[in-house]
Amino acid sequence: MTQPARPVAVVTGAASGLGRAIATALHTDGWSVLLTDLDAVAVQSAAAPLGGWSAALDVRDEDACAAIAATAAGRGDLALWVNNAGILVTGASWEHDAATRRRVLDVNTHGAMNGTLAALTVMRGQGHGHVLNVVSLAGLVAAPGETVYAASKHALLAFSLGTLSDLRMAGYRRVHVSCLCPDGIWTPMLHDRLDDPGAVASFTGSMLTAQQVAARAVRLARRPRPVVSLPRWRGAQVRLLDALPRLAVALTPLVRAAGRAGQRRQRRRSTPPDRR
């Protein structure tokens, strides 16, 4: 009796951090995972223990994303595409030049759009599939000090939910788009931000591990939902602040104080005992 083919998943930004954790968790859950990243050597190393399937990908390149989708579909059923690739810049909005703002939007927003649309070209033809966009809590509320990053994630959230509605209006009931919005994650993206006053928003809540977020991503991959925050209470908290913008602005000094305390707490946790 022929065994059914493993469902195929593509993960962007999978060479390290959260992307690598998601790829590993999906592999453990039974998926055939194509790991992609801008760094071809690093992603090849990350893919080695997971079956060795990797490819270089610049998510800003629309044609390259389409080629990856075609490659993944050639292996079997492209059931999942995870848009994880992203970059973080911190500081007041006026401190960033046009090139920096464009780079953040090109990777975090346009890159995820490229991946989403490339995957949907295949999935609409199949009649089923799931795009999972890693958004962040910064996509639910304006994060002081991370304004440009938050703007890119707000745009991705709107694009994702609007695309899901477009799919339903077009009659695609088994093609899904989900947004995963985690709190701050202790990955290389934040490792050098412990003294960064612009990054305080990422340290105001529960610092998550990449493995915790990856485990939630796997559950979401199996049971799609439009928006999932992690932890759930933080999603409710930031949505309340988003609904009350005057209050949110008034609380900025408290947010900064809580973030600085979180940075100090994380520094203590991440410093080896023999260096304390």
Short mmCIF file of C-alpha atoms in Angstrom, two decimals:
data_model
loop_
_atom_site.label_atom_id
_atom_site.label_comp_id
_atom_site.label_asym_id
_atom_site.label_seq_id
_atom_site.Cartn_x
_atom_site.Cartn_y
_atom_site.Cartn_z
CA MET A 1 0.00 0.00 0.00
CA THR A 2 1.46 3.39 -1.00
CA GLN A 3 2.00 5.80 1.87
CA PRO A 4 0.43 9.25 1.35
CA ALA A 5 2.93 11.96 0.45
CA ARG A 6 3.97 14.29 3.21
CA PRO A 7 2.43 17.76 2.88
CA VAL A 8 4.93 20.34 1.65
CA ALA A 9 5.70 23.55 3.54
CA VAL A 10 7.90 26.51 2.61
CA VAL A 11 9.44 28.65 5.37
CA THR A 12 11.18 31.95 4.60
CA GLY A 13 13.93 33.37 6.77
CA ALA A 14 14.63 29.83 7.97
CA ALA A 15 18.40 29.92 8.45
CA SER A 16 18.18 30.83 12.14
CA GLY A 17 15.97 32.09 14.92
CA LEU A 18 12.21 31.70 14.66
CA GLY A 19 12.25 30.55 11.03
CA ARG A 20 14.57 27.67 11.82
CA ALA A 21 12.48 26.74 14.87
CA ILE A 22 9.28 26.72 12.80
CA ALA A 23 10.90 24.60 10.09
CA THR A 24 12.14 22.13 12.71
CA ALA A 25 8.73 21.91 14.40
CA LEU A 26 6.98 21.36 11.07
CA HIS A 27 9.46 18.64 10.12
CA THR A 28 8.80 16.90 13.43
CA ASP A 29 5.07 17.20 12.78
CA GLY A 30 5.40 15.32 9.50
CA TRP A 31 5.82 18.05 6.89
CA SER A 32 8.33 18.05 4.06
CA VAL A 33 9.91 21.47 4.59
CA LEU A 34 11.70 23.66 2.08
CA LEU A 35 13.85 26.05 4.09
CA THR A 36 14.64 29.34 2.35
CA ASP A 37 16.77 32.30 3.31
CA LEU A 38 18.84 35.09 1.82
CA ASP A 39 21.95 33.35 3.21
CA ALA A 40 22.28 30.22 1.05
CA VAL A 41 25.09 28.67 3.11
CA ALA A 42 23.40 29.19 6.47
CA VAL A 43 20.04 27.83 5.30
CA GLN A 44 21.72 24.78 3.77
CA SER A 45 23.28 24.06 7.16
CA ALA A 46 19.93 24.55 8.92
CA ALA A 47 18.21 22.19 6.47
CA ALA A 48 20.77 19.38 6.77
CA PRO A 49 19.18 17.65 9.80
CA LEU A 50 15.69 18.16 8.37
CA GLY A 51 16.10 16.36 5.08
CA GLY A 52 18.50 18.78 3.41
CA TRP A 53 15.94 20.66 1.28
CA SER A 54 16.88 24.32 1.06
CA ALA A 55 17.13 27.21 -1.38
CA ALA A 56 18.41 30.75 -1.42
CA LEU A 57 15.58 33.28 -1.59
CA ASP A 58 15.38 37.05 -1.51
CA VAL A 59 11.73 37.61 -0.64
CA ARG A 60 11.88 41.05 -2.27
CA ASP A 61 12.14 39.28 -5.63
CA GLU A 62 8.64 38.44 -6.85
CA ASP A 63 9.85 36.12 -9.60
CA ALA A 64 12.11 34.25 -7.18
CA CYS A 65 9.18 33.65 -4.83
CA ALA A 66 7.13 32.30 -7.74
CA ALA A 67 9.98 29.96 -8.67
CA ILE A 68 10.19 28.64 -5.09
CA ALA A 69 6.43 28.00 -5.08
CA ALA A 70 6.75 26.06 -8.32
CA THR A 71 9.68 24.06 -6.93
CA ALA A 72 7.75 23.20 -3.78
CA ALA A 73 4.66 22.19 -5.76
CA GLY A 74 6.87 19.92 -7.87
CA ARG A 75 7.67 17.92 -4.72
CA GLY A 76 3.99 17.32 -3.93
CA ASP A 77 1.11 19.17 -2.32
CA LEU A 78 2.10 22.74 -1.41
CA ALA A 79 -0.06 22.89 1.70
CA LEU A 80 1.67 25.61 3.68
CA TRP A 81 3.76 28.73 3.08
CA VAL A 82 5.17 30.53 6.14
CA ASN A 83 6.26 34.12 5.60
CA ASN A 84 8.70 34.59 8.46
CA ALA A 85 11.53 36.65 6.94
CA GLY A 86 11.74 40.07 8.54
CA ILE A 87 14.02 42.81 9.79
CA LEU A 88 13.78 45.15 12.78
CA VAL A 89 14.92 48.76 12.99
CA THR A 90 14.44 50.88 16.10
CA GLY A 91 14.43 54.55 16.94
CA ALA A 92 12.20 57.52 16.25
CA SER A 93 10.62 57.55 12.80
CA TRP A 94 12.50 60.70 11.79
CA GLU A 95 15.85 59.03 12.52
CA HIS A 96 15.57 56.66 9.56
CA ASP A 97 16.42 57.70 6.04
CA ALA A 98 14.32 56.81 3.03
CA ALA A 99 16.50 53.84 2.13
CA THR A 100 16.04 52.29 5.58
CA ARG A 101 12.28 52.80 5.55
CA ARG A 102 12.09 51.29 2.08
CA ARG A 103 14.20 48.28 3.09
CA VAL A 104 11.96 47.49 6.08
CA LEU A 105 8.81 47.74 4.00
CA ASP A 106 10.36 45.80 1.11
CA VAL A 107 11.24 42.84 3.34
CA ASN A 108 8.51 42.83 5.99
CA THR A 109 5.57 43.89 3.83
CA HIS A 110 6.32 43.49 0.14
CA GLY A 111 8.37 40.35 0.77
CA ALA A 112 5.47 38.71 2.59
CA MET A 113 3.10 39.90 -0.13
CA ASN A 114 5.33 38.31 -2.75
CA GLY A 115 5.40 35.03 -0.85
CA THR A 116 1.66 35.08 -0.22
CA LEU A 117 0.76 35.71 -3.84
CA ALA A 118 3.27 33.16 -5.14
CA ALA A 119 1.81 30.53 -2.82
CA LEU A 120 -1.77 31.46 -3.68
CA THR A 121 -1.12 31.02 -7.39
CA VAL A 122 -0.44 27.35 -6.65
CA MET A 123 -3.01 26.95 -3.87
CA ARG A 124 -5.89 28.44 -5.82
CA GLY A 125 -5.12 25.98 -8.60
CA GLN A 126 -5.10 23.12 -6.10
CA GLY A 127 -8.23 24.40 -4.42
CA HIS A 128 -6.63 24.26 -0.98
CA GLY A 129 -3.63 25.50 1.01
CA HIS A 130 -2.63 27.80 3.82
CA VAL A 131 -0.44 30.92 4.04
CA LEU A 132 0.80 31.71 7.55
CA ASN A 133 2.20 35.20 8.00
CA VAL A 134 4.34 35.92 11.07
CA VAL A 135 3.20 39.42 11.95
CA SER A 136 4.07 40.28 15.61
CA LEU A 137 2.11 42.13 18.28
CA ALA A 138 3.55 45.25 16.63
CA GLY A 139 1.03 44.62 13.87
CA LEU A 140 -1.81 45.09 16.36
CA VAL A 141 -0.68 48.28 18.10
CA ALA A 142 1.75 51.12 17.44
CA ALA A 143 4.98 50.19 19.21
CA PRO A 144 6.92 53.27 20.42
CA GLY A 145 10.52 53.11 19.30
CA GLU A 146 9.68 50.57 16.60
CA THR A 147 7.46 52.81 14.50
CA VAL A 148 8.66 51.88 11.02
CA TYR A 149 8.73 48.18 11.91
CA ALA A 150 5.21 48.40 13.34
CA ALA A 151 3.99 50.21 10.23
CA SER A 152 5.31 47.39 8.05
CA LYS A 153 3.55 44.82 10.22
CA HIS A 154 0.27 46.77 10.30
CA ALA A 155 0.34 46.77 6.51
CA LEU A 156 0.97 43.02 6.44
CA LEU A 157 -1.95 42.37 8.80
CA ALA A 158 -4.30 44.42 6.62
CA PHE A 159 -3.06 42.70 3.47
CA SER A 160 -3.47 39.25 5.02
CA LEU A 161 -7.01 39.76 6.29
CA GLY A 162 -8.09 41.53 3.13
CA THR A 163 -6.68 38.72 1.01
CA LEU A 164 -8.52 36.14 3.11
CA SER A 165 -11.78 38.01 2.49
CA ASP A 166 -10.96 38.24 -1.22
CA LEU A 167 -10.48 34.46 -1.31
CA ARG A 168 -13.86 33.89 0.29
CA MET A 169 -15.59 36.30 -2.09
CA ALA A 170 -13.98 34.42 -4.99
CA GLY A 171 -15.33 31.14 -3.69
CA TYR A 172 -12.09 29.63 -2.27
CA ARG A 173 -13.25 28.00 0.97
CA ARG A 174 -10.26 25.75 1.53
CA VAL A 175 -7.50 28.31 0.95
CA HIS A 176 -6.58 30.07 4.18
CA VAL A 177 -4.49 33.01 5.34
CA SER A 178 -3.49 33.28 9.00
CA CYS A 179 -1.57 35.86 11.01
CA LEU A 180 0.54 34.84 14.00
CA CYS A 181 1.24 37.78 16.31
CA PRO A 182 3.75 36.82 19.02
CA ASP A 183 5.16 38.98 21.79
CA GLY A 184 8.91 39.61 21.90
CA ILE A 185 10.95 36.50 21.05
CA TRP A 186 14.47 35.87 22.35
CA THR A 187 16.13 35.31 18.98
CA PRO A 188 19.11 36.98 17.25
CA MET A 189 16.76 39.82 16.24
CA LEU A 190 16.76 40.98 19.89
CA HIS A 191 20.07 39.64 21.19
CA ASP A 192 21.83 42.96 20.66
CA ARG A 193 18.90 45.12 21.80
CA LEU A 194 19.30 44.87 25.57
CA ASP A 195 20.68 48.42 25.78
CA ASP A 196 18.62 49.84 22.92
CA PRO A 197 16.07 52.40 24.17
CA GLY A 198 14.23 52.08 20.88
CA ALA A 199 13.51 48.39 21.47
CA VAL A 200 11.79 48.72 24.85
CA ALA A 201 8.38 47.78 23.42
CA SER A 202 9.69 44.29 22.62
CA PHE A 203 10.56 43.73 26.29
CA THR A 204 7.35 44.92 27.95
CA GLY A 205 5.62 41.55 28.15
CA SER A 206 6.41 37.86 28.15
CA MET A 207 9.71 37.13 26.44
CA LEU A 208 9.00 34.02 24.40
CA THR A 209 11.33 31.35 23.09
CA ALA A 210 11.46 30.50 19.40
CA GLN A 211 10.33 26.98 20.27
CA GLN A 212 7.19 28.24 22.02
CA VAL A 213 6.19 30.31 19.00
CA ALA A 214 7.06 27.50 16.60
CA ALA A 215 4.83 25.09 18.52
CA ARG A 216 1.93 27.53 18.20
CA ALA A 217 2.69 27.97 14.49
CA VAL A 218 2.39 24.21 13.95
CA ARG A 219 -1.00 24.13 15.67
CA LEU A 220 -2.12 27.10 13.59
CA ALA A 221 -0.90 25.38 10.43
CA ARG A 222 -3.22 22.47 11.21
CA ARG A 223 -6.16 24.61 12.31
CA PRO A 224 -6.17 27.97 10.48
CA ARG A 225 -7.48 31.09 12.19
CA PRO A 226 -7.34 34.65 10.84
CA VAL A 227 -5.38 36.14 13.77
CA VAL A 228 -3.69 34.46 16.72
CA SER A 229 -1.74 36.37 19.37
CA LEU A 230 0.77 34.78 21.70
CA PRO A 231 0.23 34.90 24.57
CA ARG A 232 -3.48 35.49 24.17
CA TRP A 233 -3.73 37.99 27.03
CA ARG A 234 -1.14 40.23 25.43
CA GLY A 235 -3.18 40.33 22.25
CA ALA A 236 -6.21 41.49 24.21
CA GLN A 237 -4.11 44.07 26.04
CA VAL A 238 -2.61 45.66 22.94
CA ARG A 239 -5.92 45.61 21.08
CA LEU A 240 -7.45 47.59 23.95
CA LEU A 241 -4.66 50.15 23.69
CA ASP A 242 -5.13 50.31 19.93
CA ALA A 243 -8.82 51.08 20.47
CA LEU A 244 -7.92 53.90 22.89
CA PRO A 245 -5.12 55.81 21.17
CA ARG A 246 -5.18 58.78 23.55
CA LEU A 247 -4.68 56.44 26.49
CA ALA A 248 -1.96 54.53 24.61
CA VAL A 249 0.01 57.74 24.01
CA ALA A 250 -0.45 58.84 27.63
CA LEU A 251 0.93 55.52 28.84
CA THR A 252 4.13 55.80 26.76
CA PRO A 253 6.32 56.66 29.80
CA LEU A 254 5.02 53.57 31.60
CA VAL A 255 5.65 51.43 28.51
CA ARG A 256 9.22 52.71 28.41
CA ALA A 257 9.76 51.98 32.10
CA ALA A 258 8.32 48.48 31.76
CA GLY A 259 10.48 47.83 28.71
CA ARG A 260 13.68 48.98 30.41
CA ALA A 261 12.85 46.69 33.34
CA GLY A 262 12.29 43.86 30.89
CA GLN A 263 15.64 44.49 29.24
CA ARG A 264 17.41 44.34 32.62
CA ARG A 265 15.54 41.15 33.50
CA GLN A 266 16.46 39.52 30.20
CA ARG A 267 20.10 40.57 30.60
CA ARG A 268 20.24 38.76 33.94
CA ARG A 269 18.66 35.67 32.41
CA SER A 270 20.99 35.59 29.41
CA THR A 271 24.27 36.26 31.23
CA PRO A 272 26.17 33.06 32.11
CA PRO A 273 26.52 32.60 35.91
CA ASP A 274 30.32 32.76 35.73
CA ARG A 275 30.11 36.23 34.14
CA ARG A 276 27.79 37.76 36.70
#
